[in-house]
Amino acid sequence: QYPQAVGGVKVTGVRDLGTGLDTRQPEQRAVLPWTAGDMMLTLYFEGDGVLTLRASATEPKLKYYLEVKGTDRAAAEALASKLEAAITDELVQPQTAGIKMRGQ
């Protein structure tokens, strides 16, 4: 199940390179090369935000890349802040797996 929203921002598309899904494509299939089980998920947001989550290939950690656009710098920074604040709590959810964040 993919999120419908993150930080109150609507998800408008999903690309999962572990399943070959890309909801933005006419046939719902990823255009990028993919392999079953790959851990790379991209969420597209209302307001021109893109979040890609992927497992590190060399370390036991999750990496993410967040890109936003806005009508101006303040709008872009507000969208980025809203999404970044929700990534850990809503998507990663370390507390459900008993994982402690650095510094805790």
C-alpha positions in Angstrom: 0.0 0.0 0.0 1.4 3.4 -1.0 0.7 6.6 0.9 -2.0 8.8 -0.4 -0.4 11.9 1.2 2.7 12.7 3.2 2.7 15.6 5.6 -0.7 16.5 4.3 0.6 16.9 0.7 -1.3 14.7 -1.8 0.7 12.0 -3.6 0.0 12.3 -7.3 2.1 9.4 -8.6 4.3 6.5 -7.5 7.2 4.8 -9.2 8.4 1.5 -7.5 11.5 0.0 -9.1 11.1 -3.1 -7.0 7.8 -4.0 -8.7 8.0 -2.1 -12.0 5.1 0.1 -11.2 4.8 3.7 -12.4 1.4 5.2 -12.0 2.3 8.2 -14.2 2.7 6.0 -17.2 -0.2 5.0 -19.5 0.3 1.2 -18.8 1.4 1.8 -15.2 4.8 0.2 -16.0 8.2 1.8 -15.1 10.2 3.2 -18.0 13.4 3.0 -16.0 15.2 -0.4 -15.8 14.0 -2.3 -12.7 14.6 -5.6 -10.9 12.1 -7.3 -8.7 12.9 -6.5 -5.1 14.9 -3.4 -5.8 14.4 -0.9 -2.9 13.8 2.4 -4.7 10.5 4.2 -4.4 9.7 7.6 -5.8 6.6 9.6 -4.8 5.4 12.6 -6.8 3.5 15.3 -4.9 0.9 17.9 -5.7 2.8 21.2 -5.9 5.8 19.8 -7.8 7.6 17.8 -5.1 9.5 14.5 -5.8 10.8 12.2 -3.1 13.0 9.2 -3.8 13.8 6.7 -1.1 16.4 4.0 -1.6 18.4 1.5 0.4 22.1 2.1 0.5 24.1 -0.5 -1.4 27.1 -0.2 0.9 25.7 0.6 4.3 22.6 -0.4 6.4 20.8 2.8 5.9 18.0 4.4 4.0 18.8 7.4 1.8 16.3 9.9 0.4 16.4 12.7 -2.1 13.8 15.5 -2.0 13.2 17.9 -4.9 10.6 20.7 -4.9 9.6 23.6 -7.1 7.6 26.5 -6.1 6.2 29.8 -7.5 9.0 31.4 -5.5 11.7 30.4 -3.1 9.5 30.8 0.0 6.8 28.4 -1.5 9.5 25.8 -2.4 11.1 26.0 1.0 7.7 25.6 2.7 6.8 22.5 0.7 10.3 21.0 1.3 10.0 21.6 5.1 6.5 20.1 5.2 7.6 16.9 3.4 10.9 16.6 5.2 9.3 16.8 8.6 6.9 13.9 7.6 9.4 11.5 6.0 10.6 9.9 9.3 7.3 9.7 11.1 5.0 8.8 8.3 7.1 6.8 5.9 10.2 5.3 7.6 8.4 4.8 11.0 11.6 3.7 12.9 9.6 3.4 16.2 7.5 0.5 14.8 10.7 -1.5 14.2 12.4 -0.4 17.5 15.0 1.5 15.6 16.6 4.5 17.5 17.5 7.6 15.5 21.0 8.9 15.8 21.3 11.1 19.0 18.5 9.3 20.9 
